[in-house]
PDB file of C-alpha atoms in Angstrom:
ATOM      1  CA  MET A1051     -11.996  23.388 -28.109  1.00  0.00           C
ATOM      2  CA  LYS A1052     -12.134  24.022 -24.327  1.00  0.00           C
ATOM      3  CA  GLU A1053     -10.408  21.742 -21.764  1.00  0.00           C
ATOM      4  CA  SER A1054     -12.808  20.916 -18.923  1.00  0.00           C
ATOM      5  CA  ALA A1055     -11.336  21.522 -15.694  1.00  0.00           C
ATOM      6  CA  ALA A1056     -11.123  17.618 -14.553  1.00  0.00           C
ATOM      7  CA  THR A1057      -8.797  18.122 -17.701  1.00  0.00           C
ATOM      8  CA  GLN A1058      -6.528  20.246 -16.787  1.00  0.00           C
ATOM      9  CA  LEU A1059      -6.794  18.855 -13.326  1.00  0.00           C
ATOM     10  CA  ASP A1060      -5.508  15.582 -14.642  1.00  0.00           C
ATOM     11  CA  ARG A1061      -2.389  16.930 -15.777  1.00  0.00           C
ATOM     12  CA  GLN A1062      -1.225  18.553 -12.632  1.00  0.00           C
ATOM     13  CA  THR A1063       1.734  17.486 -10.767  1.00  0.00           C
ATOM     14  CA  ARG A1064       0.344  15.792  -7.050  1.00  0.00           C
ATOM     15  CA  MET A1065       2.618  14.824  -4.222  1.00  0.00           C
ATOM     16  CA  ALA A1066       1.006  11.459  -3.586  1.00  0.00           C
ATOM     17  CA  ALA A1067       1.508   8.616  -1.190  1.00  0.00           C
ATOM     18  CA  VAL A1068       2.045   5.034  -2.441  1.00  0.00           C
ATOM     19  CA  VAL A1069       1.529   1.916  -0.651  1.00  0.00           C
ATOM     20  CA  PHE A1070       2.918  -1.071  -2.379  1.00  0.00           C
ATOM     21  CA  ALA A1071       1.935  -4.435  -2.235  1.00  0.00           C
ATOM     22  CA  ASP A1072       3.467  -7.524  -3.571  1.00  0.00           C
ATOM     23  CA  ILE A1073       2.529 -11.098  -3.111  1.00  0.00           C
ATOM     24  CA  VAL A1074       5.634 -12.676  -2.250  1.00  0.00           C
ATOM     25  CA  GLY A1075       6.273 -16.255  -4.364  1.00  0.00           C
ATOM     26  CA  PHE A1076       3.629 -15.495  -6.895  1.00  0.00           C
ATOM     27  CA  SER A1077       4.928 -15.911  -9.962  1.00  0.00           C
ATOM     28  CA  LYS A1078       6.023 -19.775  -8.664  1.00  0.00           C
ATOM     29  CA  LYS A1079       2.520 -20.426  -7.745  1.00  0.00           C
ATOM     30  CA  SER A1080      -0.451 -22.271  -9.451  1.00  0.00           C
ATOM     31  CA  VAL A1081      -2.553 -20.512 -11.725  1.00  0.00           C
ATOM     32  CA  PRO A1082      -5.340 -21.253  -9.267  1.00  0.00           C
ATOM     33  CA  ALA A1083      -3.259 -20.045  -6.471  1.00  0.00           C
ATOM     34  CA  GLN A1084      -2.459 -16.926  -7.872  1.00  0.00           C
ATOM     35  CA  LEU A1085      -5.903 -16.281  -8.413  1.00  0.00           C
ATOM     36  CA  ALA A1086      -6.561 -17.481  -5.265  1.00  0.00           C
ATOM     37  CA  ALA A1087      -4.353 -15.013  -3.520  1.00  0.00           C
ATOM     38  CA  LYS A1088      -5.044 -11.974  -5.844  1.00  0.00           C
ATOM     39  CA  GLU A1089      -9.091 -12.435  -4.515  1.00  0.00           C
ATOM     40  CA  VAL A1090      -8.240 -12.605  -1.007  1.00  0.00           C
ATOM     41  CA  LEU A1091      -6.284  -8.971  -1.271  1.00  0.00           C
ATOM     42  CA  ALA A1092      -8.551  -7.369  -3.524  1.00  0.00           C
ATOM     43  CA  ARG A1093     -11.463  -7.936  -1.022  1.00  0.00           C
ATOM     44  CA  LEU A1094      -9.391  -7.196   1.672  1.00  0.00           C
ATOM     45  CA  LEU A1095      -8.032  -3.921   0.357  1.00  0.00           C
ATOM     46  CA  GLN A1096     -11.920  -3.194  -0.912  1.00  0.00           C
ATOM     47  CA  ARG A1097     -12.619  -3.430   2.489  1.00  0.00           C
ATOM     48  CA  LEU A1098     -10.245  -1.805   4.402  1.00  0.00           C
ATOM     49  CA  VAL A1099     -10.204   1.543   1.591  1.00  0.00           C
ATOM     50  CA  THR A1100     -14.078   2.197   2.111  1.00  0.00           C
ATOM     51  CA  PRO A1101     -13.452   4.515   4.858  1.00  0.00           C
ATOM     52  CA  TYR A1102     -11.032   6.981   2.280  1.00  0.00           C
ATOM     53  CA  PRO A1103     -13.070   9.344   0.492  1.00  0.00           C
ATOM     54  CA  ALA A1104     -13.215   8.156  -2.967  1.00  0.00           C
ATOM     55  CA  ASN A1105     -11.978  11.085  -4.840  1.00  0.00           C
ATOM     56  CA  THR A1106      -9.001  11.093  -2.737  1.00  0.00           C
ATOM     57  CA  ARG A1107      -7.643   7.076  -3.828  1.00  0.00           C
ATOM     58  CA  ILE A1108      -6.827   5.366  -6.511  1.00  0.00           C
ATOM     59  CA  VAL A1109      -6.097   1.582  -6.122  1.00  0.00           C
ATOM     60  CA  LEU A1110      -4.757  -0.187  -8.822  1.00  0.00           C
ATOM     61  CA  ASP A1111      -4.415  -3.878  -9.368  1.00  0.00           C
ATOM     62  CA  THR A1112      -0.258  -4.094 -10.488  1.00  0.00           C
ATOM     63  CA  GLY A1113      -0.434  -8.235 -11.557  1.00  0.00           C
ATOM     64  CA  ASP A1114       1.580  -9.781  -8.289  1.00  0.00           C
ATOM     65  CA  GLY A1115      -0.228  -6.967  -6.211  1.00  0.00           C
ATOM     66  CA  ALA A1116      -1.420  -3.470  -5.774  1.00  0.00           C
ATOM     67  CA  ALA A1117      -0.856  -0.086  -5.395  1.00  0.00           C
ATOM     68  CA  VAL A1118      -2.665   2.129  -3.763  1.00  0.00           C
ATOM     69  CA  GLY A1119      -2.240   5.638  -3.879  1.00  0.00           C
ATOM     70  CA  PHE A1120      -3.799   8.831  -1.528  1.00  0.00           C
ATOM     71  CA  LEU A1121      -4.039  12.354  -3.513  1.00  0.00           C
ATOM     72  CA  VAL A1122      -4.703  13.813   0.038  1.00  0.00           C
ATOM     73  CA  SER A1123      -2.877  12.634   3.140  1.00  0.00           C
ATOM     74  CA  PRO A1124      -0.234  10.941   3.622  1.00  0.00           C
ATOM     75  CA  GLU A1125      -1.821   9.231   7.176  1.00  0.00           C
ATOM     76  CA  TYR A1126      -4.092   7.740   4.835  1.00  0.00           C
ATOM     77  CA  ALA A1127      -1.517   6.057   3.706  1.00  0.00           C
ATOM     78  CA  LEU A1128      -0.093   4.945   7.315  1.00  0.00           C
ATOM     79  CA  SER A1129      -3.608   3.849   8.492  1.00  0.00           C
ATOM     80  CA  LEU A1130      -4.425   1.592   5.434  1.00  0.00           C
ATOM     81  CA  THR A1131      -0.983   0.015   5.953  1.00  0.00           C
ATOM     82  CA  LEU A1132      -1.172  -0.106   9.899  1.00  0.00           C
ATOM     83  CA  ARG A1133      -5.120  -1.864   9.325  1.00  0.00           C
ATOM     84  CA  LEU A1134      -3.560  -4.322   6.393  1.00  0.00           C
ATOM     85  CA  ARG A1135      -0.387  -5.171   7.828  1.00  0.00           C
ATOM     86  CA  ARG A1136      -3.009  -6.162  11.544  1.00  0.00           C
ATOM     87  CA  GLU A1137      -5.135  -8.107   9.789  1.00  0.00           C
ATOM     88  CA  LEU A1138      -2.597 -10.062   7.961  1.00  0.00           C
ATOM     89  CA  ASP A1139      -0.986 -10.920  11.344  1.00  0.00           C
ATOM     90  CA  ALA A1140      -4.156 -11.896  13.024  1.00  0.00           C
ATOM     91  CA  ALA A1141      -4.934 -14.611  10.349  1.00  0.00           C
ATOM     92  CA  PRO A1142      -4.560 -18.318  10.972  1.00  0.00           C
ATOM     93  CA  ASP A1143      -2.319 -20.129   9.393  1.00  0.00           C
ATOM     94  CA  ASP A1144      -4.568 -22.023   6.941  1.00  0.00           C
ATOM     95  CA  SER A1145      -5.664 -18.611   5.485  1.00  0.00           C
ATOM     96  CA  LEU A1146      -5.101 -18.083   1.907  1.00  0.00           C
ATOM     97  CA  LEU A1147      -3.022 -14.554   2.512  1.00  0.00           C
ATOM     98  CA  ARG A1148      -0.568 -14.443   5.873  1.00  0.00           C
ATOM     99  CA  SER A1149       1.770 -12.005   7.208  1.00  0.00           C
ATOM    100  CA  ARG A1150       4.653 -13.594   5.873  1.00  0.00           C
ATOM    101  CA  ASP A1151       2.811 -13.821   1.979  1.00  0.00           C
ATOM    102  CA  LEU A1152       2.952  -9.972   1.661  1.00  0.00           C
ATOM    103  CA  ARG A1153       5.626  -7.548   1.496  1.00  0.00           C
ATOM    104  CA  LEU A1154       4.621  -3.682   1.556  1.00  0.00           C
ATOM    105  CA  GLY A1155       6.309  -0.265   0.803  1.00  0.00           C
ATOM    106  CA  ILE A1156       5.420   3.324   1.178  1.00  0.00           C
ATOM    107  CA  ASN A1157       6.705   6.338  -0.937  1.00  0.00           C
ATOM    108  CA  LEU A1158       5.740   9.843  -0.774  1.00  0.00           C
ATOM    109  CA  GLY A1159       6.665  11.572  -4.404  1.00  0.00           C
ATOM    110  CA  PRO A1160       5.282  13.664  -7.097  1.00  0.00           C
ATOM    111  CA  LEU A1161       2.967  11.494  -9.909  1.00  0.00           C
ATOM    112  CA  LYS A1162       0.014  12.397 -12.211  1.00  0.00           C
ATOM    113  CA  VAL A1163      -3.578  10.918 -12.754  1.00  0.00           C
ATOM    114  CA  VAL A1164      -3.789   9.794 -15.578  1.00  0.00           C
ATOM    115  CA  THR A1165      -6.679   7.212 -17.457  1.00  0.00           C
ATOM    116  CA  ASP A1166      -6.064   3.875 -18.701  1.00  0.00           C
ATOM    117  CA  VAL A1167      -6.975   2.191 -22.025  1.00  0.00           C
ATOM    118  CA  ASN A1168     -10.026   1.245 -20.141  1.00  0.00           C
ATOM    119  CA  GLY A1169     -11.180   4.109 -18.870  1.00  0.00           C
ATOM    120  CA  HIS A1170     -10.003   3.950 -15.410  1.00  0.00           C
ATOM    121  CA  PRO A1171      -7.500   6.238 -13.823  1.00  0.00           C
ATOM    122  CA  ASN A1172      -4.296   5.136 -13.401  1.00  0.00           C
ATOM    123  CA  MET A1173      -1.225   6.923 -11.892  1.00  0.00           C
ATOM    124  CA  VAL A1174       2.089   7.362 -13.148  1.00  0.00           C
ATOM    125  CA  GLY A1175       5.296   8.686 -11.714  1.00  0.00           C
ATOM    126  CA  GLU A1176       8.447   8.975  -9.613  1.00  0.00           C
ATOM    127  CA  GLY A1177       5.723   8.812  -6.922  1.00  0.00           C
ATOM    128  CA  ILE A1178       4.579   5.643  -7.997  1.00  0.00           C
ATOM    129  CA  ASN A1179       7.858   4.029  -9.450  1.00  0.00           C
ATOM    130  CA  SER A1180      10.133   4.778  -6.145  1.00  0.00           C
ATOM    131  CA  ALA A1181       7.153   2.862  -3.868  1.00  0.00           C
ATOM    132  CA  GLU A1182       8.173  -0.303  -5.628  1.00  0.00           C
ATOM    133  CA  ARG A1183      11.528  -0.033  -5.302  1.00  0.00           C
ATOM    134  CA  ILE A1184      11.088   0.942  -1.526  1.00  0.00           C
ATOM    135  CA  MET A1185       9.009  -2.118  -1.820  1.00  0.00           C
ATOM    136  CA  SER A1186      11.816  -4.536  -2.806  1.00  0.00           C
ATOM    137  CA  PHE A1187      14.159  -4.158   0.149  1.00  0.00           C
ATOM    138  CA  ALA A1188      11.314  -5.218   2.466  1.00  0.00           C
ATOM    139  CA  ALA A1189      11.527  -9.078   3.443  1.00  0.00           C
ATOM    140  CA  PRO A1190       8.457 -11.444   3.289  1.00  0.00           C
ATOM    141  CA  GLY A1191       6.059  -9.846   5.952  1.00  0.00           C
ATOM    142  CA  GLU A1192       7.714  -6.752   6.500  1.00  0.00           C
ATOM    143  CA  THR A1193       6.736  -2.819   5.404  1.00  0.00           C
ATOM    144  CA  THR A1194       9.073  -0.450   4.375  1.00  0.00           C
ATOM    145  CA  ALA A1195       9.166   3.016   3.881  1.00  0.00           C
ATOM    146  CA  SER A1196      11.216   5.880   2.025  1.00  0.00           C
ATOM    147  CA  ARG A1197      12.666   8.640   3.964  1.00  0.00           C
ATOM    148  CA  SER A1198      10.370  11.318   2.311  1.00  0.00           C
ATOM    149  CA  PHE A1199       7.196   9.183   3.589  1.00  0.00           C
ATOM    150  CA  GLN A1200       9.252   8.876   6.966  1.00  0.00           C
ATOM    151  CA  GLU A1201       9.818  12.242   7.389  1.00  0.00           C
ATOM    152  CA  ALA A1202       6.003  13.255   5.805  1.00  0.00           C
ATOM    153  CA  VAL A1203       4.224  11.808   9.088  1.00  0.00           C
ATOM    154  CA  TYR A1204       7.178  11.325  11.528  1.00  0.00           C
ATOM    155  CA  TYR A1205       6.761  14.300  13.727  1.00  0.00           C
ATOM    156  CA  LEU A1206       2.742  14.854  13.225  1.00  0.00           C
ATOM    157  CA  ASP A1207       2.014  12.491  16.128  1.00  0.00           C
ATOM    158  CA  ALA A1208       4.397  10.854  18.795  1.00  0.00           C
ATOM    159  CA  THR A1209       3.062   7.618  18.443  1.00  0.00           C
ATOM    160  CA  PHE A1210       4.451   7.490  14.726  1.00  0.00           C
ATOM    161  CA  GLN A1211       7.328   7.918  15.843  1.00  0.00           C
ATOM    162  CA  THR A1212       7.905   4.696  17.423  1.00  0.00           C
ATOM    163  CA  LEU A1213       6.974   2.966  14.148  1.00  0.00           C
ATOM    164  CA  PHE A1214      10.321   3.584  12.097  1.00  0.00           C
ATOM    165  CA  GLU A1215      13.298   2.126  12.390  1.00  0.00           C
ATOM    166  CA  PRO A1216      16.307   3.298  10.333  1.00  0.00           C
ATOM    167  CA  LEU A1217      17.623   0.597   7.549  1.00  0.00           C
ATOM    168  CA  GLY A1218      20.321   2.986   6.329  1.00  0.00           C
ATOM    169  CA  LEU A1219      20.910   3.466   2.283  1.00  0.00           C
ATOM    170  CA  ARG A1220      19.813   0.487   0.118  1.00  0.00           C
ATOM    171  CA  ALA A1221      20.858   0.737  -3.711  1.00  0.00           C
ATOM    172  CA  ASP A1222      18.074  -0.458  -6.295  1.00  0.00           C
ATOM    173  CA  LYS A1223      18.541  -2.600  -9.194  1.00  0.00           C
ATOM    174  CA  HIS A1224      19.348   0.710 -11.278  1.00  0.00           C
ATOM    175  CA  GLY A1225      22.125   1.867  -8.627  1.00  0.00           C
ATOM    176  CA  ARG A1226      19.906   4.737  -7.114  1.00  0.00           C
ATOM    177  CA  GLU A1227      20.192   4.779  -3.818  1.00  0.00           C
ATOM    178  CA  HIS A1228      17.173   4.696  -1.193  1.00  0.00           C
ATOM    179  CA  GLU A1229      17.149   6.167   2.097  1.00  0.00           C
ATOM    180  CA  VAL A1230      14.772   2.771   3.925  1.00  0.00           C
ATOM    181  CA  PHE A1231      13.175   2.405   6.861  1.00  0.00           C
ATOM    182  CA  ARG A1232      11.245  -0.633   8.189  1.00  0.00           C
ATOM    183  CA  LEU A1233       7.857   0.136  10.454  1.00  0.00           C
ATOM    184  CA  ALA A1234       7.661  -1.690  13.811  1.00  0.00           C
ATOM    185  CA  ALA A1235       5.440  -5.033  13.896  1.00  0.00           C
ATOM    186  CA  ALA A1236       4.991  -4.420  17.442  1.00  0.00           C
ATOM    187  CA  PRO A1237       0.716  -5.077  18.111  1.00  0.00           C
ATOM    188  CA  GLU A1238       1.154  -2.157  20.560  1.00  0.00           C
ATOM    189  CA  ALA A1239       2.892   0.161  18.361  1.00  0.00           C
ATOM    190  CA  ILE A1240       0.226  -0.437  16.103  1.00  0.00           C
ATOM    191  CA  ASP A1241      -2.442  -0.458  18.062  1.00  0.00           C
ATOM    192  CA  ALA A1242      -1.419   3.081  19.684  1.00  0.00           C
ATOM    193  CA  ALA A1243      -0.862   4.734  16.415  1.00  0.00           C
ATOM    194  CA  LEU A1244      -4.025   3.609  15.070  1.00  0.00           C
ATOM    195  CA  GLN A1245      -5.650   5.090  18.031  1.00  0.00           C
ATOM    196  CA  SER A1246      -4.174   8.058  17.203  1.00  0.00           C
ATOM    197  CA  LEU A1247      -5.144   8.055  13.550  1.00  0.00           C
ATOM    198  CA  GLY A1248      -9.219   7.239  14.898  1.00  0.00           C
ATOM    199  CA  ALA A1249      -8.872   3.790  12.775  1.00  0.00           C
ATOM    200  CA  THR A1250      -9.672   1.358  16.124  1.00  0.00           C
ATOM    201  CA  GLY A1251     -12.057  -0.155  14.616  1.00  0.00           C
ATOM    202  CA  ARG A1252     -11.330  -3.889  14.144  1.00  0.00           C
ATOM    203  CA  THR A1253     -13.027  -6.082  11.806  1.00  0.00           C
ATOM    204  CA  PRO A1254     -14.347  -9.723  12.583  1.00  0.00           C
ATOM    205  CA  THR A1255     -14.168 -10.570   8.935  1.00  0.00           C
ATOM    206  CA  THR A1256     -11.185 -13.365   8.716  1.00  0.00           C
ATOM    207  CA  VAL A1257      -8.362 -13.233   6.256  1.00  0.00           C
ATOM    208  CA  GLY A1258      -8.623 -15.832   3.654  1.00  0.00           C
ATOM    209  CA  ALA A1259      -9.649 -18.506   5.950  1.00  0.00           C
ATOM    210  CA  CYS A1260     -11.489 -20.516   3.272  1.00  0.00           C
ATOM    211  CA  LYS A1261     -11.458 -20.380  -0.696  1.00  0.00           C
ATOM    212  CA  PRO A1262     -13.103 -17.518  -2.089  1.00  0.00           C
ATOM    213  CA  ARG A1263     -15.618 -17.631  -4.391  1.00  0.00           C
ATOM    214  CA  GLY A1264     -16.842 -15.499  -6.965  1.00  0.00           C
ATOM    215  CA  ARG A1265     -15.083 -13.158  -9.968  1.00  0.00           C
ATOM    216  CA  SER A1266     -11.764 -13.283 -10.742  1.00  0.00           C
ATOM    217  CA  VAL A1267      -9.712  -9.731  -9.362  1.00  0.00           C
ATOM    218  CA  GLY A1268      -7.857  -9.984 -12.898  1.00  0.00           C
ATOM    219  CA  ALA A1269      -9.709  -6.847 -14.200  1.00  0.00           C
ATOM    220  CA  GLY A1270      -9.028  -4.775 -11.180  1.00  0.00           C
ATOM    221  CA  LEU A1271      -8.837  -4.057  -7.455  1.00  0.00           C
ATOM    222  CA  ILE A1272     -10.846  -0.984  -7.442  1.00  0.00           C
TER     223      ILE A1272
END
């Protein structure tokens, strides 16, 4: 049987930028608290990824967080990360999800797009695996980036060069070393980079200011 173009395309290896988000202390939370935190993260990501073309992104539920893969532009990953961090930084103290409740990691690497058991697109490969490992080097409230991602965006705009602070080599639990950078948290640096990216609009919606209502996000984040 002749394969469709879509099937052939799915077998290609792509260089993709992946943003990996982890809810801090998720396993220690009560089940209601876990569901509440995931609901807030899901709604926030659903809103923030809307400006990016649907066929260029994949959003996955990772259990204690989420992963967003951008198949076209690493600048999309940078923009999403900075917008997400800015909103969480501005969240009030009584929010269900604040900046210190989330760790973020960004990586640029090879992956394949596959179909999961529910018929939804999924990502497999070193690109997403390393994104999780890069995230593991971040402290609560921090964002870390791989060398490959830093190199991909560093010279695209002068404002991006102020974002990356070198942290040196870090070894993951498998003994593999990664050159890691921390993204600056200064509001001025974030705003300048977002202006260069053309993503200056601020959304008045408060992040998790009250208990979310509606369905659970256990089935996915897309």
